[in-house]
Amino acid sequence: MAITTNLLDANTAGFETNIGTWTAGSNTTAARVTGVWYTGAACMRLTATANGSVAATTGAVPITALSEYLAFAFNANTAAVAGRTVSLTLTWLDASNATVGTSVGTTPTAMPASTAWVTPPTFVDAVAPATATQVKLTVTVTGMLAGGQILVDEVGLGPPVLQTGNLLSYNDQSVEMDASGWTASVNCTAARSSAQFVEGWYSLAVTATASGDVQVRSVATPAVAAGTEYFGYFYIRTPIALTVKAELWWYDASNALVGTTSTTTTTAVTTWQRLGVAAKPPATATKARLVVRPQATAAAQVVYVDQMTIRPAPFSVAGNLLPFGVESMECDLTGWTVASNAAIARTTAQASAGLWSMEVTTPAAGQARVHTTALVPVTAGTYYVARQSYRSATAGPMWTDIDWYGPDGVTWLGNAGPDQDLGLTPGSWWSNSIGRKAPPGAAYARVVSLPQSTLAGQVWWVDVVGLSAGTPPYDLAAHPETGSATLTINNANSSGATTITVHRVDPDGTRSPVRGYGGDLESVAVPGAVMVVTDYEVPLGAPIRYEYVRHAPGPPAVDYSTGTTSIVVAPPADPAYVWLSDPGQPARSIKLMIEKPPDWTFGIERAVYRIRGRADPIVRSDVRHTPEGDLAAYTWTTTDDAQLRFTLETGHVLLLRARPGWGLDYQYVSVGSVQSPRLVQMGSEAGRRWTLPLTVVARPAGGMVGSASRTWQTVKNDATAPTWGDVLAKYPTWLDVVQGV
């Protein structure tokens, strides 16, 4: 059925119980009959009272003004007589039931001298007038003799099955009523034909006058908008493999041709294929025309065309910076270049979206490299996501990468570094993406597909390729000024996640929970869309990374795991300085100058029993203690002196961090009684030498309070929240005040 919904009720359309809302016209009687039908078990019979015409009309059904409607009806003679013609008419009515227009089918059906049901049916297709709210359908048959009868069945009236977003009318798309929407402009004739079709009952038969270029053009030139990409396509069936061009011709407001866009494809034989062309219109273009250009190899060669469409390009990747033809492979492969170990071709054997994909064959095992041809403008510092869908009949990983280029489009600034996909299940479509910020100086980028073939001749299919600006799943920043790192998790509550666990992975592979407000961040409630984690216990001068798992309770319950890139928090520039900080109160931290590392003592509790007459004693001992030793340090200003006292005054376990190789790279310590004599015995000299007795202890439990960088002065100085009311409006919770988010 060529309509999306039949607006006629079941009896009006199929006559299974009665004739519904049909009313017989003049010279006509209408009745339901059984024993003959097109579908079901009954049909409607129209009988002529006298010589002339018969007609019947449905009741009015509601419609939408300026929308397109299609109607059809199947007919058969009750006796094998000739000379009868069937036509359909749509009568448009306004809300007061006044007639505001009529639309008559342009290709009436000449009934054969037969009692068989005539297929295809008779059609009428039209757009409702601006004031129409209702429509009636009339079936008219001419050439009737008195007592003559004709049958009607399977009647449809409704919106036609338009290709999604098609700017052409349904008759232009499907040629169901006539071929008036198409001009045979070069070396051909064009006519409606029921010999082949994709949808409905008809297609456009294009017959070459001679060998050579054949052109069929749409009469309609729908309006287009500057900056919007359009996709023109058609289905074509050729008797042999032919070269066929699909083209969009662009016109300005005065109907002058201002540009053309063309793709070329060699067709398969005697099968329907969709060929397309996509582009943005030239700056002065306001209209577009679809042109079908088979390259005929002989006179009288016939090709069939159906489902002709001009529409805004249906991107699968929102905000894609790549053209639609590069994303989808629906037009050609001119947007793709082979760099190494690959041969590419377009195929309909597999597709993730649309009907085509890119087939990548690797001559040898190992990595292949295929990349987009054109460079895409990007902005340095902006986050971009590259993605692709892929499939292979053989297991193997597929990687996605981004190449960055400078303003000249030649200077290569490096690549993003592919996220290494774990592989695929053969025979299924998978998706891989990589997200990175464009590096300093970057002005252009291209997407790189990196199949990792496990054998020679492995075939991959690639589709739905995108490069778009987006929000990174996380941001990671080092803060050497506070000896900390910040992990900002975006969309933390997406996919229904309600709890989250965050771990730091240290250089030696040790996984440690990150301390948060209230305790370690293990199965804690997700605070909202954005979660800021500041880690004040990060090792210095070595690459660390984070792993976080977002848990969605479902059902079904799902854990979403993310591993970050590595980051290095630089130690103090002067190698004589270390960080001494309170893990639970980051504000109690100081960058401290030391004289030398402690000379550690590894004590032990033991009892030695000397036995008379025996040379060796009996010894009972406990386990050896953690190291103890004195750290000699200096403060040179009263500010540093006060900050060190502030750091020590709670008696909490502290974290001592230095650059790698100092022997006290990363140690939790308890500080005993301290001494801080002046270096010079003068009141004006602030320098002091501190002796800090240290005992190495385990990582303390508990949560974190406060911040090393935000104070009430920070809140007061915030120009976006000058009053307490503004602070309350800006920060939903006190935690947000502390974190500044």
Coordinates of C-alpha atoms in Angstrom, one line a residue, residues 14-485:
G14 CA -12.9 -3.0 1.7
F15 CA -16.7 -3.5 1.8
E16 CA -16.5 -6.6 4.0
T17 CA -19.8 -5.7 5.9
N18 CA -21.4 -2.9 3.9
I19 CA -20.4 -0.1 1.5
G20 CA -19.5 2.2 4.3
T21 CA -19.9 5.9 3.5
W22 CA -20.1 5.5 -0.2
T23 CA -23.0 7.4 -1.9
A24 CA -24.1 6.5 -5.5
G25 CA -24.0 9.4 -8.0
S26 CA -26.5 10.1 -10.8
N27 CA -27.3 7.2 -13.2
T28 CA -25.7 4.8 -10.6
T29 CA -26.8 2.3 -8.0
A30 CA -24.2 0.9 -5.6
A31 CA -24.3 -2.4 -3.7
R32 CA -22.1 -4.7 -1.8
V33 CA -21.6 -8.1 -3.5
T34 CA -19.8 -11.3 -2.6
G35 CA -18.4 -14.1 -4.6
V36 CA -15.9 -11.7 -6.4
W37 CA -13.3 -9.4 -4.8
Y38 CA -9.8 -8.1 -5.1
T39 CA -9.0 -8.8 -1.4
G40 CA -11.2 -10.0 1.4
A41 CA -14.6 -11.6 0.5
A42 CA -16.7 -8.7 -0.9
C43 CA -16.5 -5.6 -3.1
M44 CA -18.8 -2.8 -4.3
R45 CA -20.7 -3.0 -7.6
L46 CA -21.8 0.1 -9.5
T47 CA -24.6 -0.4 -12.0
A48 CA -25.5 2.1 -14.7
T49 CA -29.2 3.0 -15.0
A50 CA -28.8 4.3 -18.5
N51 CA -26.0 4.8 -21.0
G52 CA -23.3 7.1 -19.8
S53 CA -21.2 7.3 -16.7
V54 CA -21.4 5.9 -13.2
A55 CA -19.9 7.5 -10.0
A56 CA -19.8 7.0 -6.3
T57 CA -18.4 9.3 -3.6
T58 CA -17.1 8.6 -0.1
G59 CA -18.1 10.6 2.9
A60 CA -15.7 13.4 3.9
V61 CA -12.7 12.6 6.0
P62 CA -10.5 15.2 7.9
I63 CA -7.2 16.2 6.4
T64 CA -4.4 18.8 6.9
A65 CA -4.2 21.8 4.6
L66 CA -1.2 22.0 2.3
S67 CA -0.4 18.3 2.9
E68 CA -0.1 15.8 0.1
Y69 CA -2.7 12.9 -0.3
L70 CA -2.8 9.9 -2.5
A71 CA -5.9 7.8 -3.4
F72 CA -6.2 4.6 -5.4
A73 CA -8.9 2.0 -6.2
F74 CA -8.9 -1.4 -7.9
N75 CA -11.5 -2.1 -10.6
A76 CA -12.9 -5.0 -12.6
N77 CA -15.6 -5.5 -15.2
T78 CA -18.4 -8.0 -14.5
A79 CA -18.4 -8.7 -18.2
A80 CA -15.7 -8.6 -20.8
V81 CA -16.6 -5.3 -22.5
A82 CA -14.4 -2.6 -23.9
G83 CA -14.6 1.2 -23.9
R84 CA -14.7 1.9 -20.2
T85 CA -12.4 4.4 -18.4
V86 CA -11.9 4.8 -14.7
S87 CA -10.7 8.0 -13.0
L88 CA -10.5 9.3 -9.5
T89 CA -11.3 12.8 -8.1
L90 CA -10.5 14.4 -4.8
T91 CA -13.0 17.1 -3.7
W92 CA -11.6 19.4 -1.1
L93 CA -14.0 21.0 1.5
D94 CA -13.5 23.7 4.1
A95 CA -14.9 23.6 7.7
S96 CA -18.3 24.8 6.4
N97 CA -18.4 21.9 3.9
A98 CA -18.1 24.3 1.0
T99 CA -16.0 23.0 -1.9
V100 CA -12.7 24.8 -2.2
G101 CA -11.1 22.7 -5.0
T102 CA -11.0 19.5 -6.9
S103 CA -8.1 17.3 -8.1
V104 CA -8.5 14.8 -10.9
G105 CA -6.2 12.0 -11.6
T106 CA -4.2 12.7 -14.8
T107 CA -3.9 9.1 -16.0
P108 CA -7.3 7.4 -16.1
T109 CA -7.4 3.6 -16.4
A110 CA -8.7 2.2 -19.7
M111 CA -10.4 -1.0 -18.7
P112 CA -9.6 -4.0 -20.9
A113 CA -12.2 -6.3 -22.3
S114 CA -11.7 -8.7 -19.5
T115 CA -13.2 -9.5 -16.1
A116 CA -9.8 -9.6 -14.4
W117 CA -9.0 -7.1 -11.7
V118 CA -6.8 -4.4 -13.3
T119 CA -3.5 -3.8 -11.7
P120 CA -1.9 -1.4 -11.0
P121 CA -4.9 0.5 -9.6
T122 CA -6.1 4.0 -10.7
F123 CA -4.5 6.9 -8.8
V124 CA -4.9 10.5 -7.9
D125 CA -2.3 12.5 -6.0
A126 CA -2.6 16.1 -4.9
V127 CA -1.8 18.7 -2.3
A128 CA -4.8 19.9 -0.2
P129 CA -5.6 23.6 -0.7
A130 CA -4.8 26.1 2.1
T131 CA -8.4 26.4 3.3
A132 CA -9.3 22.6 3.1
T133 CA -10.1 20.7 6.2
Q134 CA -11.9 17.7 4.6
V135 CA -11.8 15.6 1.4
K136 CA -14.1 13.2 -0.5
L137 CA -13.0 10.6 -3.0
T138 CA -15.1 10.0 -6.2
V139 CA -14.7 7.0 -8.5
T140 CA -16.0 7.8 -12.0
V141 CA -16.4 5.3 -14.9
T142 CA -17.3 6.4 -18.4
G143 CA -18.4 4.3 -21.4
M144 CA -21.1 2.4 -19.5
L145 CA -24.2 1.0 -21.2
A146 CA -27.6 0.7 -19.4
G147 CA -27.4 -2.1 -16.9
G148 CA -23.6 -2.3 -17.2
Q149 CA -21.7 -3.1 -14.0
I150 CA -18.2 -2.4 -12.7
L151 CA -16.6 -3.5 -9.5
V152 CA -14.6 -1.5 -7.0
D153 CA -12.4 -2.9 -4.2
E154 CA -9.3 -2.1 -2.0
V155 CA -9.7 1.7 -1.9
G156 CA -7.1 3.8 -0.2
L157 CA -6.9 7.5 0.7
G158 CA -4.2 8.9 2.9
P159 CA -0.7 10.5 3.2
P160 CA 1.6 8.8 0.6
V161 CA 4.8 6.9 1.6
L162 CA 7.3 9.7 1.1
Q163 CA 11.0 9.1 1.6
T164 CA 11.8 10.7 4.9
G165 CA 12.3 14.5 4.5
N166 CA 11.7 14.4 0.7
L167 CA 11.3 17.9 -0.7
L168 CA 9.8 16.5 -3.9
S169 CA 6.2 15.5 -4.1
Y170 CA 5.1 11.8 -3.9
N171 CA 4.3 11.8 -7.6
D172 CA 7.7 13.2 -8.4
Q173 CA 9.2 10.5 -6.1
S174 CA 7.2 7.5 -7.2
V175 CA 5.6 8.3 -10.6
E176 CA 2.4 6.6 -9.3
M177 CA 0.0 9.0 -11.1
D178 CA 2.1 10.2 -14.1
A179 CA 5.6 11.2 -15.2
S180 CA 4.8 14.9 -15.4
G181 CA 7.4 15.6 -12.7
W182 CA 10.3 14.6 -15.0
T183 CA 11.8 16.0 -18.1
A184 CA 13.6 13.8 -20.6
S185 CA 16.1 16.5 -21.5
V186 CA 19.0 14.7 -23.3
N187 CA 19.1 11.7 -25.6
C188 CA 16.1 9.8 -24.1
T189 CA 12.4 9.5 -23.6
A190 CA 10.8 9.0 -20.1
A191 CA 7.4 7.4 -19.3
R192 CA 5.6 5.8 -16.4
S193 CA 6.0 2.0 -16.3
S194 CA 4.7 -0.8 -14.1
A195 CA 7.3 -3.2 -15.4
Q196 CA 9.6 -2.5 -12.4
F197 CA 9.2 -0.6 -9.2
V198 CA 10.6 -0.3 -5.7
E199 CA 7.5 0.9 -3.9
G200 CA 3.9 1.3 -5.1
W201 CA 3.3 0.0 -8.6
Y202 CA 5.2 2.3 -11.0
S203 CA 8.6 3.6 -11.8
L204 CA 10.1 5.9 -14.4
A205 CA 11.3 4.1 -17.5
V206 CA 14.1 6.0 -19.3
T207 CA 14.8 4.8 -22.8
A208 CA 18.0 6.0 -24.5
T209 CA 17.7 7.4 -28.0
A210 CA 21.3 6.5 -28.8
S211 CA 24.4 5.5 -26.9
G212 CA 26.0 8.2 -24.8
D213 CA 25.0 10.6 -22.0
V214 CA 21.3 10.4 -21.0
Q215 CA 19.8 13.1 -18.8
V216 CA 16.5 13.1 -16.9
R217 CA 15.8 16.1 -14.8
S218 CA 13.2 16.8 -12.1
V219 CA 10.8 19.6 -13.1
A220 CA 10.5 20.7 -9.5
T221 CA 13.3 22.8 -8.0
P222 CA 12.6 22.8 -4.2
A223 CA 14.0 25.6 -2.1
V224 CA 17.3 25.0 -0.3
A225 CA 19.0 26.9 2.6
A226 CA 22.6 28.1 2.6
G227 CA 24.9 26.1 4.9
T228 CA 22.6 23.1 5.0
E229 CA 23.9 19.9 3.3
Y230 CA 21.4 18.1 1.0
F231 CA 21.3 14.5 -0.1
G232 CA 19.8 13.7 -3.6
Y233 CA 19.3 10.1 -4.5
F234 CA 17.3 7.7 -6.6
Y235 CA 17.0 3.9 -7.0
I236 CA 18.0 2.6 -10.4
R237 CA 17.8 -0.7 -12.2
T238 CA 20.0 -1.2 -15.3
P239 CA 20.0 -4.2 -17.8
I240 CA 23.8 -4.3 -17.7
A241 CA 26.6 -2.7 -15.6
L242 CA 26.4 1.0 -16.5
T243 CA 28.2 4.2 -15.4
V244 CA 25.5 6.4 -13.8
K245 CA 25.9 9.9 -12.5
A246 CA 23.8 11.3 -9.7
E247 CA 23.7 15.1 -9.7
L248 CA 22.3 18.1 -7.9
W249 CA 22.1 21.2 -9.9
W250 CA 21.9 24.5 -8.0
Y251 CA 20.0 27.6 -9.1
D252 CA 19.7 31.1 -7.8
A253 CA 16.6 33.1 -7.3
S254 CA 16.5 34.1 -11.0
N255 CA 16.7 30.4 -12.0
A256 CA 20.2 30.8 -13.3
L257 CA 22.4 27.7 -12.8
V258 CA 25.1 28.5 -10.3
G259 CA 26.7 25.1 -9.7
T260 CA 26.5 21.3 -10.0
T261 CA 27.6 18.5 -7.7
S262 CA 28.1 15.0 -9.2
T263 CA 29.0 11.5 -8.2
T264 CA 29.7 8.5 -10.5
T265 CA 28.9 4.9 -9.8
T266 CA 29.1 1.7 -11.9
T267 CA 25.8 -0.2 -11.3
A268 CA 25.1 -3.8 -10.6
V269 CA 23.1 -5.8 -13.1
T270 CA 19.3 -6.2 -13.0
T271 CA 19.0 -5.2 -9.4
W272 CA 17.8 -2.0 -7.7
Q273 CA 20.5 0.2 -6.2
R274 CA 20.4 3.5 -4.5
L275 CA 22.8 6.1 -5.9
G276 CA 23.2 9.4 -4.2
V277 CA 25.0 12.8 -4.2
A278 CA 25.4 15.2 -1.3
A279 CA 26.7 18.7 -0.9
K280 CA 26.0 22.1 0.5
P281 CA 24.6 24.6 -2.0
P282 CA 26.8 27.4 -3.4
A283 CA 26.4 30.7 -1.5
T284 CA 24.0 32.2 -4.1
A285 CA 21.9 29.1 -4.6
T286 CA 18.2 29.0 -3.5
K287 CA 16.9 26.0 -5.4
A288 CA 18.1 22.5 -6.3
R289 CA 17.2 20.0 -9.1
L290 CA 17.9 16.3 -9.1
V291 CA 19.4 14.9 -12.4
V292 CA 19.7 11.2 -13.3
R293 CA 22.5 10.6 -15.9
P294 CA 22.9 7.0 -17.1
Q295 CA 25.7 6.6 -19.7
A296 CA 23.9 4.4 -22.3
T297 CA 25.9 1.9 -24.3
A298 CA 23.2 1.3 -26.9
A299 CA 20.1 2.8 -28.5
A300 CA 16.8 1.7 -27.0
Q301 CA 18.5 0.8 -23.7
V302 CA 16.0 1.0 -20.9
V303 CA 16.8 1.8 -17.2
Y304 CA 14.2 2.2 -14.5
V305 CA 14.3 4.9 -11.8
D306 CA 12.2 5.1 -8.6
Q307 CA 12.0 6.8 -5.2
M308 CA 13.7 10.1 -6.4
T309 CA 14.5 12.3 -3.4
I310 CA 16.0 15.6 -2.4
R311 CA 16.3 16.0 1.3
P312 CA 18.5 17.5 4.0
A313 CA 21.4 15.1 4.6
P314 CA 20.4 12.5 7.3
F315 CA 23.5 12.6 9.4
S316 CA 23.9 9.8 11.9
V317 CA 26.5 11.7 13.9
A318 CA 25.1 14.8 15.5
G319 CA 27.2 17.9 14.8
N320 CA 29.4 16.0 12.3
L321 CA 32.1 18.2 10.8
L322 CA 32.6 15.6 8.0
P323 CA 30.4 15.8 4.9
F324 CA 27.5 13.4 4.8
G325 CA 29.1 11.4 1.9
V326 CA 32.3 10.9 4.0
E327 CA 30.3 9.9 7.0
S328 CA 28.0 7.5 5.3
M329 CA 29.6 6.2 2.0
E330 CA 26.1 6.7 0.4
C331 CA 27.6 8.7 -2.5
D332 CA 31.1 7.7 -3.3
L333 CA 34.6 7.2 -1.7
T334 CA 36.2 10.4 -3.0
G335 CA 36.4 11.5 0.6
W336 CA 38.7 8.6 1.7
T337 CA 42.4 7.9 1.0
V338 CA 44.4 4.7 1.5
A339 CA 47.7 5.3 3.3
S340 CA 49.0 1.7 3.8
N341 CA 48.1 -2.0 3.6
A342 CA 44.5 -1.5 2.3
A343 CA 42.3 -1.5 -0.7
I344 CA 38.9 0.2 -0.4
A345 CA 35.6 -0.1 -2.3
R346 CA 32.0 0.8 -1.8
T347 CA 29.6 -2.0 -1.1
T348 CA 26.0 -2.7 -0.3
A349 CA 26.9 -6.1 1.2
Q350 CA 27.0 -4.5 4.7
A351 CA 25.8 -1.2 6.1
S352 CA 25.4 0.2 9.6
A353 CA 23.2 3.1 8.5
G354 CA 21.8 3.7 5.0
L355 CA 22.6 1.2 2.3
W356 CA 26.3 1.4 1.6
S357 CA 29.5 1.0 3.6
M358 CA 33.3 1.1 2.8
E359 CA 34.9 -2.3 2.3
V360 CA 38.5 -2.3 3.5
T361 CA 40.6 -5.3 2.4
T362 CA 44.1 -5.7 4.0
P363 CA 46.6 -7.5 1.7
A364 CA 48.8 -8.4 4.6
A365 CA 48.2 -9.1 8.3
G366 CA 48.9 -6.1 10.6
Q367 CA 47.8 -2.5 10.8
A368 CA 46.1 -0.9 7.8
R369 CA 45.6 2.9 7.6
V370 CA 42.8 4.7 5.8
H371 CA 42.0 8.3 6.4
T372 CA 39.6 11.1 5.4
T373 CA 41.0 13.0 2.4
A374 CA 39.9 16.6 3.2
L375 CA 41.1 18.4 6.3
V376 CA 38.4 19.7 8.7
P377 CA 38.9 23.0 10.4
V378 CA 39.3 22.7 14.2
T379 CA 40.0 25.1 17.1
A380 CA 43.0 24.5 19.4
G381 CA 41.9 23.6 22.9
T382 CA 38.4 22.4 21.8
Y383 CA 37.5 18.8 22.6
Y384 CA 36.7 16.6 19.6
V385 CA 35.3 13.1 19.3
A386 CA 36.1 10.9 16.3
R387 CA 34.1 7.7 15.9
Q388 CA 33.4 4.9 13.4
S389 CA 31.3 1.8 13.1
Y390 CA 33.0 -1.3 11.9
R391 CA 32.4 -5.0 11.2
S392 CA 34.5 -8.0 10.1
A393 CA 34.0 -11.6 9.6
T394 CA 37.3 -12.3 11.4
A395 CA 38.1 -11.3 15.0
G396 CA 40.5 -8.4 15.4
P397 CA 40.8 -4.9 17.0
M398 CA 39.9 -1.7 15.2
W399 CA 41.5 1.6 16.3
T400 CA 40.4 5.2 15.7
D401 CA 42.7 8.1 15.6
I402 CA 42.9 11.9 14.9
D403 CA 45.7 13.6 13.0
W404 CA 46.2 17.3 13.8
Y405 CA 47.6 19.9 11.4
G406 CA 48.8 23.5 11.7
P407 CA 47.3 26.5 9.9
D408 CA 49.1 25.7 6.6
G409 CA 47.3 22.4 6.4
V410 CA 50.6 20.6 5.9
T411 CA 52.5 20.7 9.1
W412 CA 51.6 17.6 11.1
L413 CA 51.3 18.3 14.8
G414 CA 50.9 14.7 15.9
N415 CA 48.1 12.4 16.4
A416 CA 45.7 12.0 19.3
G417 CA 47.0 8.5 20.1
P418 CA 44.3 5.8 19.4
D419 CA 42.1 4.4 22.1
Q420 CA 42.9 0.7 21.5
D421 CA 39.7 -1.2 21.1
L422 CA 39.7 -4.7 22.6
G423 CA 38.3 -6.2 19.4
L424 CA 35.0 -7.4 18.0
T425 CA 32.7 -10.3 17.8
P426 CA 32.8 -11.5 14.2
G427 CA 29.7 -10.8 12.2
S428 CA 28.4 -7.9 14.3
W429 CA 28.6 -4.1 14.0
W430 CA 30.7 -2.4 16.6
S431 CA 31.5 1.2 17.4
N432 CA 34.8 2.8 18.4
S433 CA 35.4 6.4 19.4
I434 CA 38.3 8.6 20.6
G435 CA 38.0 12.0 22.3
R436 CA 40.8 14.5 22.6
K437 CA 41.4 18.3 22.9
A438 CA 43.0 19.8 19.8
P439 CA 46.6 20.7 20.7
P440 CA 48.0 24.2 20.7
G441 CA 48.5 25.5 17.2
A442 CA 46.0 23.0 15.6
A443 CA 43.8 24.4 12.8
Y444 CA 42.8 21.2 10.9
A445 CA 42.2 17.5 11.6
R446 CA 41.4 14.3 9.8
V447 CA 39.9 11.0 11.0
V448 CA 42.1 7.9 10.7
S449 CA 40.7 4.3 10.6
L450 CA 43.3 1.7 11.7
P451 CA 42.1 -1.9 11.2
Q452 CA 44.4 -4.3 13.0
S453 CA 44.1 -7.3 10.7
T454 CA 45.0 -10.7 12.0
L455 CA 45.5 -12.3 8.6
A456 CA 46.2 -11.4 5.0
G457 CA 43.1 -10.6 3.0
Q458 CA 40.9 -9.8 6.0
V459 CA 37.9 -7.7 5.0
W460 CA 36.5 -4.9 7.2
W461 CA 33.4 -2.8 6.7
V462 CA 33.4 0.8 7.9
D463 CA 30.4 3.1 8.2
V464 CA 29.0 6.1 10.2
V465 CA 32.3 7.9 10.6
G466 CA 32.2 11.2 12.5
L467 CA 34.3 14.1 13.9
S468 CA 32.4 16.5 16.1
A469 CA 33.0 18.9 18.9
G470 CA 31.7 17.7 22.2
T471 CA 31.9 17.5 25.9
P472 CA 34.8 15.2 27.1
P473 CA 33.8 12.4 29.4
Y474 CA 36.4 13.8 31.8
D475 CA 38.9 16.6 32.1
L476 CA 42.2 15.9 33.9
A477 CA 44.4 18.8 35.1
A478 CA 47.7 18.9 37.1
H479 CA 48.2 21.7 39.8
P480 CA 51.8 21.7 40.8
E481 CA 51.2 24.9 42.8
T482 CA 49.2 22.9 45.3
G483 CA 50.7 19.5 44.6
S484 CA 47.3 18.1 43.4
A485 CA 45.4 16.9 40.4

